[in-house]
Every structure is written in structure tokens, then in C-alpha cells.
Short mmCIF file of C-alpha atoms in Angstrom, two decimals:
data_model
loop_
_atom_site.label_atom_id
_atom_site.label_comp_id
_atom_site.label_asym_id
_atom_site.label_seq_id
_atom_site.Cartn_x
_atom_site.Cartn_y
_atom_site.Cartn_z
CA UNK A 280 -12.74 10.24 -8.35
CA UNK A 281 -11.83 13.40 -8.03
CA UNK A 282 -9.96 13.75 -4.33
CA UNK A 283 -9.86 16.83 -1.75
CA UNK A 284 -7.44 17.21 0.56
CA UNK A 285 -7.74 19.81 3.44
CA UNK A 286 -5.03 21.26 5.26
CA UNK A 287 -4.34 23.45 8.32
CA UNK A 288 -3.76 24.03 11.97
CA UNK A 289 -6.03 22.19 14.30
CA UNK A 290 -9.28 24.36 14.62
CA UNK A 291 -8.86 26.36 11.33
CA UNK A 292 -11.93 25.77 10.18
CA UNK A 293 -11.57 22.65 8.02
CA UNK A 294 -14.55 20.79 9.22
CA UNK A 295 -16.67 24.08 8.07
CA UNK A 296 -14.71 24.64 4.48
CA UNK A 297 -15.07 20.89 3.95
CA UNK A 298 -18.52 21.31 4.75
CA UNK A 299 -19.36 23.96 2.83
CA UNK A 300 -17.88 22.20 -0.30
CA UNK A 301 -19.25 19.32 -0.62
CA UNK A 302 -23.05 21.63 -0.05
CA UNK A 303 -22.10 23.38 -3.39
CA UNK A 304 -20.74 20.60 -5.33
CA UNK A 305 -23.91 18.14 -4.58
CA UNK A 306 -26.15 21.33 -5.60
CA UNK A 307 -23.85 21.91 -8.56
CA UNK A 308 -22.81 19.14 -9.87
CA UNK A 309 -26.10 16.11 -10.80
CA UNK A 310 -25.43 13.15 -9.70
CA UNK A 311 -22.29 13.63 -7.62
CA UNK A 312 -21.91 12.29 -4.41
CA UNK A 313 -19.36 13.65 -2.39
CA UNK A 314 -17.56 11.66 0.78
CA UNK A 315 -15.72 13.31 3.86
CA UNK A 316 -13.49 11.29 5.69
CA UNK A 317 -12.75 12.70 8.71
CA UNK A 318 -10.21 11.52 11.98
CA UNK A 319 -11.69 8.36 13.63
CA UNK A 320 -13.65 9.08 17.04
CA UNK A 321 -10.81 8.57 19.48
CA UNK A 322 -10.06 11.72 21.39
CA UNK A 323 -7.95 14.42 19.29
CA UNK A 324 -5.35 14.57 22.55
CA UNK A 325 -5.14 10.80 23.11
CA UNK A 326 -4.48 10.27 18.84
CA UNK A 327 -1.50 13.10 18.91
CA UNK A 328 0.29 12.55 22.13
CA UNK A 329 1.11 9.01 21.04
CA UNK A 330 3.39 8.51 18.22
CA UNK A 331 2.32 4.92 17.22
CA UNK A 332 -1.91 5.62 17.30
CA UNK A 333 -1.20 9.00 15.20
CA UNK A 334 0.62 6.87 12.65
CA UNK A 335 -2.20 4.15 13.32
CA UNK A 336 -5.14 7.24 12.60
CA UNK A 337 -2.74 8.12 9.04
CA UNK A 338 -2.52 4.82 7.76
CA UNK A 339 -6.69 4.21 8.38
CA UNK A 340 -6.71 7.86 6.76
CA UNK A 341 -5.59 6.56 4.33
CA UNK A 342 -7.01 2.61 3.80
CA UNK A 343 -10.18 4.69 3.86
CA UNK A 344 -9.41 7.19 1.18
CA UNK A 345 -8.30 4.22 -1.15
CA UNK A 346 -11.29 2.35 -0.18
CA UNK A 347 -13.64 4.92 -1.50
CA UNK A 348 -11.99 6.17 -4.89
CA UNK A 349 -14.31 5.94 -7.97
CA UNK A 350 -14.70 7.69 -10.97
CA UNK A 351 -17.67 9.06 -10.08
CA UNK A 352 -17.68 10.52 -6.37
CA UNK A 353 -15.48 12.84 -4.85
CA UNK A 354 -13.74 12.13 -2.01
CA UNK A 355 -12.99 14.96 1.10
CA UNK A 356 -10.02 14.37 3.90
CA UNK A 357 -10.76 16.27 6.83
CA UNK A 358 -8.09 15.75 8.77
CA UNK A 359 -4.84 18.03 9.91
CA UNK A 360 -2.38 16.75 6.91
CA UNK A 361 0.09 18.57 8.76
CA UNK A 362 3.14 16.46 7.61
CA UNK A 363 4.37 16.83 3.95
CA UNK A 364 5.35 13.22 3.69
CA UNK A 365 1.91 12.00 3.92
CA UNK A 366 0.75 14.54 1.74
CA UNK A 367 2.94 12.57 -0.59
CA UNK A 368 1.57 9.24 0.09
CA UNK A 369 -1.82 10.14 -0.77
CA UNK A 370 -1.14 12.01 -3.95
CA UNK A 371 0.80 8.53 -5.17
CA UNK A 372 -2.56 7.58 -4.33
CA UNK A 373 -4.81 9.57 -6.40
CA UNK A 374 -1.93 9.16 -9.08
CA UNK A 375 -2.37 5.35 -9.11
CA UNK A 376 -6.07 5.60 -9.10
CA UNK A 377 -5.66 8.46 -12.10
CA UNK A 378 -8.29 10.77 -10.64
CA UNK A 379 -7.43 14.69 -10.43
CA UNK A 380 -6.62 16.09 -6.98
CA UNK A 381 -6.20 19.60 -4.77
CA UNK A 382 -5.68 20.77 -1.62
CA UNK A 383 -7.24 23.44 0.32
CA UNK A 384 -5.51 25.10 3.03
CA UNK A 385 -6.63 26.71 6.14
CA UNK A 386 -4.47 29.35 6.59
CA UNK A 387 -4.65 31.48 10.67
CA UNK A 388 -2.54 32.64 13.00
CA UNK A 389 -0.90 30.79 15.89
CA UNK A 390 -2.95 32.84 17.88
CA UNK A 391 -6.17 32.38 16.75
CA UNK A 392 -5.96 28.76 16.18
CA UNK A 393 -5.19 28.90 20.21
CA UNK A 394 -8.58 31.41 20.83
CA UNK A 395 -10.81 29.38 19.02
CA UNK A 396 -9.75 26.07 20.61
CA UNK A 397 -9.96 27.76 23.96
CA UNK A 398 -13.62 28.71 22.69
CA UNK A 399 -14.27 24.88 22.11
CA UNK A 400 -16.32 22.79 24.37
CA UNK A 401 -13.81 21.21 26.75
CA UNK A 402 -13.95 17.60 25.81
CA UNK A 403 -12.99 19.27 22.58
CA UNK A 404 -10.48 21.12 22.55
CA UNK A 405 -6.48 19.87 22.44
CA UNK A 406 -4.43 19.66 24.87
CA UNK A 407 -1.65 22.34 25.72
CA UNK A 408 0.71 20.38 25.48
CA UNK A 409 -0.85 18.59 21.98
CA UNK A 410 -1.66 21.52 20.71
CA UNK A 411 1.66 23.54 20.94
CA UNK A 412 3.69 20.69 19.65
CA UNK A 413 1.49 19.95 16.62
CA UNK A 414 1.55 24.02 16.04
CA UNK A 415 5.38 23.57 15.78
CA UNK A 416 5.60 20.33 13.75
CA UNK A 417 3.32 21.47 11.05
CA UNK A 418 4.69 21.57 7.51
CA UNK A 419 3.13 24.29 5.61
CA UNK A 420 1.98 22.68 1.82
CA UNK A 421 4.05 24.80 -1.10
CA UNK A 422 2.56 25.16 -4.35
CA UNK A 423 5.67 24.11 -6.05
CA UNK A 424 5.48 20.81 -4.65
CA UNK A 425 3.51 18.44 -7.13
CA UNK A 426 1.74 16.76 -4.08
CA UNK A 427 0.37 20.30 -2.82
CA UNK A 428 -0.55 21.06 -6.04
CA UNK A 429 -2.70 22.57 -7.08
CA UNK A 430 -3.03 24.66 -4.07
CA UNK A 431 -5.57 26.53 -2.90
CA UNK A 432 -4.98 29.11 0.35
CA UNK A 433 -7.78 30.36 2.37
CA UNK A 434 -7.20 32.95 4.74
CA UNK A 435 -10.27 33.62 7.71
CA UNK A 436 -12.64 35.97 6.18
CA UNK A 437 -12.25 34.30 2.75
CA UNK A 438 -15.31 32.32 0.53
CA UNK A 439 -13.89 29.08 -0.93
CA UNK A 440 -12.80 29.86 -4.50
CA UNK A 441 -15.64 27.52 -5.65
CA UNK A 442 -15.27 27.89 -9.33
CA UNK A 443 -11.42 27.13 -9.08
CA UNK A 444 -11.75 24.41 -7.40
CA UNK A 445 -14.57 22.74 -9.54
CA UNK A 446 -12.44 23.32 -12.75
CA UNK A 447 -9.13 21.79 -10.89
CA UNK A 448 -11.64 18.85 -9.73
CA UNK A 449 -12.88 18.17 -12.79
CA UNK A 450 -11.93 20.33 -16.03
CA UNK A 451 -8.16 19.07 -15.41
CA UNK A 452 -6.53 15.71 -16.39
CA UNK A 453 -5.30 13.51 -13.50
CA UNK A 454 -1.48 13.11 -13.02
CA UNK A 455 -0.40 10.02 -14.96
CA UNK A 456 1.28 7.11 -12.79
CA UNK A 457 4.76 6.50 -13.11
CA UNK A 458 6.56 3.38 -12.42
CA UNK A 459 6.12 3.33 -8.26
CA UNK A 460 2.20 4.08 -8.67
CA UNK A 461 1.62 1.64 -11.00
CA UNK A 462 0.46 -1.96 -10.26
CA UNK A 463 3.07 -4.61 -11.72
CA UNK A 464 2.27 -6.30 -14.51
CA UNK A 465 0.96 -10.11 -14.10
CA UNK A 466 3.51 -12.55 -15.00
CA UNK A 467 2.43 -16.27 -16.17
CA UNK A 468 3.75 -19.29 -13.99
CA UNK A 469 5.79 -20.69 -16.34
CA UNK A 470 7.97 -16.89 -16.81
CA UNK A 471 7.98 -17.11 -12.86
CA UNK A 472 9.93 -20.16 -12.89
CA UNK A 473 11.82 -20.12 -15.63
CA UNK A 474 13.22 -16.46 -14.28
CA UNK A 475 14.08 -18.30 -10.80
CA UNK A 476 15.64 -21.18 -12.47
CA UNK A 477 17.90 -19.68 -15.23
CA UNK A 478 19.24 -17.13 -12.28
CA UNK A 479 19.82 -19.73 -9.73
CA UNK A 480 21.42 -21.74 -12.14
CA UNK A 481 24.02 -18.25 -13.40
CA UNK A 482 25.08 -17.67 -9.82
CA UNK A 483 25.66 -20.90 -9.32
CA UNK A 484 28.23 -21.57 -12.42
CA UNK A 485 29.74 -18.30 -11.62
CA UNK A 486 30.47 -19.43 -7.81
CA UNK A 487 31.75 -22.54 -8.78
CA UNK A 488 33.95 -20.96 -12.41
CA UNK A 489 35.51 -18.55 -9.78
CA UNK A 490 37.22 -20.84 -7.72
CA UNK A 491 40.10 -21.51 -10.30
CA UNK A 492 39.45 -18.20 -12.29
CA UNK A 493 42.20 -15.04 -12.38
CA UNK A 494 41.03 -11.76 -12.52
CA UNK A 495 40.59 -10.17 -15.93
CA UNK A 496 39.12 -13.73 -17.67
CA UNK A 497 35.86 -13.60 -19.08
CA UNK A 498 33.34 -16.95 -17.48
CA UNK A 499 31.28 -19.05 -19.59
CA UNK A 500 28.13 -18.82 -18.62
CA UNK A 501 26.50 -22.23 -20.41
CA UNK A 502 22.56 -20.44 -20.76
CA UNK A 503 23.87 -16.65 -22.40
CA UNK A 504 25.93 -15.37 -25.26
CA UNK A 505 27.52 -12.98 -22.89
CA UNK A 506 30.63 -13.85 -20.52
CA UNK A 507 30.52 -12.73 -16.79
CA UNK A 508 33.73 -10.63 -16.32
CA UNK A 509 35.85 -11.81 -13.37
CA UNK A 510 37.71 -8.90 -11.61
CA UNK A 511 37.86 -10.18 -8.06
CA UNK A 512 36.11 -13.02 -6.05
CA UNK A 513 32.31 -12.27 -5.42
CA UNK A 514 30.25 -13.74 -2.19
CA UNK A 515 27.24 -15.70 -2.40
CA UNK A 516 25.80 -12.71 -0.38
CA UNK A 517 26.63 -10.50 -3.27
CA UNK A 518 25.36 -12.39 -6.16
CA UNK A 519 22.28 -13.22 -4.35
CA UNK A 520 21.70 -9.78 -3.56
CA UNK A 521 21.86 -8.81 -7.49
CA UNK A 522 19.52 -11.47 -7.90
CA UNK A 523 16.72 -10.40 -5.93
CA UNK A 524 17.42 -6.59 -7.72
CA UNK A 525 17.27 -8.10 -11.14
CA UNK A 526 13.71 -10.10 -10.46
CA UNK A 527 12.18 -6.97 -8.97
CA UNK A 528 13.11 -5.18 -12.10
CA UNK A 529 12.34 -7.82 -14.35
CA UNK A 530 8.73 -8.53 -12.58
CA UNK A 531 7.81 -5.17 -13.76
CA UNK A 532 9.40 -4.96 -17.21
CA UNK A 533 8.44 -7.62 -20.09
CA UNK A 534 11.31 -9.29 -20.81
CA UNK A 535 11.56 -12.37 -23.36
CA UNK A 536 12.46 -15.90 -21.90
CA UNK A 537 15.09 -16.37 -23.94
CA UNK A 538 16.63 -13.15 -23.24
CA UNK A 539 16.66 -14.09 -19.39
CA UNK A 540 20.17 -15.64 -18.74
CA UNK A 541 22.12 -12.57 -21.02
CA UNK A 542 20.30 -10.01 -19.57
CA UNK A 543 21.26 -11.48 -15.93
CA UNK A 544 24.77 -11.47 -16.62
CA UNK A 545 24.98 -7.99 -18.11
CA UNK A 546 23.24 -6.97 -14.84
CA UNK A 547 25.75 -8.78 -12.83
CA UNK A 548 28.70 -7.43 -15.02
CA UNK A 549 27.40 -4.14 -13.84
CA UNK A 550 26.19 -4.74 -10.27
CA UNK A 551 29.02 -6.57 -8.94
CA UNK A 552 31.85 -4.20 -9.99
#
């Protein structure tokens, strides 16, 4: 599903551009539906002068956008965008669900973006206040980052590059998920516990070998070929610690049984120097 993200100072004409869009791509494009997501229905000045409901508005900005990706419909966020790090969120999105992406920005003036909300019907328009401090948080996207990318900048008097977008919507392959925006593989019961077991059982030889051990000798660990290299006294806290690491890791890598207990205590040799 290809996905649309538009981006710009509040009243910059986003509503109208998204608008416009998804007219030509429905008469362009047979059988394409297209989906615009806009900010929920609380009022613009009560979502942005509290902290905790504008990250509340992002994350259902979000919950929705996942929510509606297919491969066959394209999806349209109308909503400010204004902060780079969300940007980023929602293009691990569209990496994870392997569908193309671009963003469209709304590029005015301070000053205009003030005239045409003072030209808004008053229960519509932002706040002084909201408005001035959203004017000077705003992260402008850059084409050189990956998650503004491909980027495409509309100034007032401008017609939507139509064609452009179409072909970067979809003529060009999706971004392929890496490790973060990929979903971990399944892993049987039986690795499950045998990977809790054989680790539990490492930390606890090493706590009790250390006790009597020097540093410099090299502990038996009963389960592995390798030895655990003892250079100074390790905590409970610490080994546990490595533990938890080395699951996470192995959860998303297939790893062998049997090669369980020596890969542990190579880990540890090199975690807990």
C-alpha cells in the first residue's frame, strides 16, 4: 500500500493538496481506493497545547495508518508531521509493511500561514499562543533524510507534480526492512526452553566456579567446548544482564540447540570484560 505523507505549517493547504490527490489517483488509477487519515475531531488548540493528548493524537495517527496498509489502497496522512522523529516512526512503518512511500510538503511563509488562519472561521483557527509555538517547533523534512524521502516541495501557486508522485507511488520498489522493522522469527517451545535452561544453568556454574577462581584461569563450563575467562569477580546483576542481551539476539537469529551453551559463553567472554 502505497503511503502519503503530508507535511507543513498548520493551514498550508494540506487538507486541499491531499484532496486533490487522492481525486486524480481514483480517476487515474482503476480500482484504487485511496484513504485520508486526518487529526481526530478534538479541537486543533486543545490537541497542541497539551503535551500528553498531542502525543496521544500521534500514536492514534499512527495505529490508524498501520491499521489500513494493504497492497492495494493507498493510504493519505493529513496531519501537521511537523516533528522529524515521527516522520521516522512511520517510514519504519511503511518499511515493515514493504509498500513504497513519499512525502509532500506544504511549503508558505510564516506570514501567510498566520493570514489564512486569521481568515478561518473562529472555532477554527489556532490559537496564538498554539499557533506561534508549533510555527517555531516545526522541523522542516530534508530530502537527504531516507524518511523524507522522496520529497516532494510545493510552494503556494504550485499544481501537485502528479506524474512524479504516481511513479514514486507506484513505479518504485519499497524500502526493504532491516532488522528493527522486521517481525522476529517464531521460535518452537521446546528452543524457548532449552535457551532459558542451558543459560540459567552457565551463569549459575560460573557464579559458583568464581568463588575459589584467580584471575587469568579459564572456567569449565560442563554444557560448551569453550572456557569462560575469569579476569575479575562478576555480579549476578552483570551476568544476568548479558543474559537477557544474548536471548534478545538469539530470539531473532536461528541458532542451533546444540550450539546454545558455546555461543553463551563467547558472548559472556565478550560482554563481561
Amino acid at each position: 500500500m502505497p503511503f502519503v505523507m503530508m507535511c507543513g505549517f498548520p493551514c498550508s493547504g494540506k487538507t486541499t493538496r491531499a484532496e486533490q490527490l487522492k481525486r486524480f489517483i481514483e480517476e487515474n488509477r482503476s480500482g484504487v481506493r485511496v484513504h485520508i487519515i486526518t487529526e481526530s475531531d478534538l479541537g486543533k488548540n486543545i490537541v497542541y497545547i497539551d503535551s500528553l493528548k498531542e502525543k496521544e493524537t500521534r500514536a492514534t495517527l499512527k495505529s490508524e495508518v498501520q491499521r489500513k496498509i494493504s497492497k492495494e489502497d493507498v493510504v493519505i496522512l493529513d496531519s501537521l508531521n511537523y516533528i522529524k522523529g515521527f516522520r521516522y516512526e512511520l517510514f519504519c512503518v511503511t518499511k515493515s509493511a514493504q509498500t513504497p512511500q513519499c512525502v509532500i510538503f506544504c511549503d508558505i511563509s510564516e506570514e501567510l500561514c498566520k493570514q489564512w488562519n486569521s481568515s478561518r472561521p473562529d472555532a477554527d483557527q489556532y490559537s496564538h499562543d498554539v499557533l506561534n509555538g508549533l510555527l517555531m517547533r516545526f522541523e522542516c523534512p530534508d530530502s537527504r533524510n531516507r524518511w523524507d524521502s522522496p520529497l516532494f516541495t510545493i510552494q503556494t501557486d504550485d499544481e501537485l507534480p502528479y506524474a512524479d508522485i504516481c511513479n514514486a507511488l507506484f513505479n518504485q520498489k519499497a524500502p526493504p526492512p532491516n532488522q528493527s522493522t522486521q517481525s522476529q522469527p517464531l521460535s518452537s517451545s521446546d528452543f524457548l526452553y532449552e535457551l532459558d535452561r542451558i543459560t540459567k544453568e552457565i551463569i549459575s556454574e560460573i557464579m559458583s566456579s568464581q568463588k575459589t577462581a584467580v584471575p587469568g584461569d579459564e572456567l569449565k563450563i560442563s554444557a560448551a567446548n569453550d572456557s569462560f575467562s575469569f579476569q575479575r569477580v562478576i555480579t549476578l546483576a552483570e551476568l544476568q544482564r548479558s543474559r537477557r542481551q544474548f536471548i534478545t539476539y538469539t530470539k531473532v537469529h536461528t541458532v542451533d540447540v546444540p550450539k546454545i551453551a558455546n555461543l553463551f559463553v563467547q558472548y559472556l567472554n565478550n560482554s563481561v570484560k
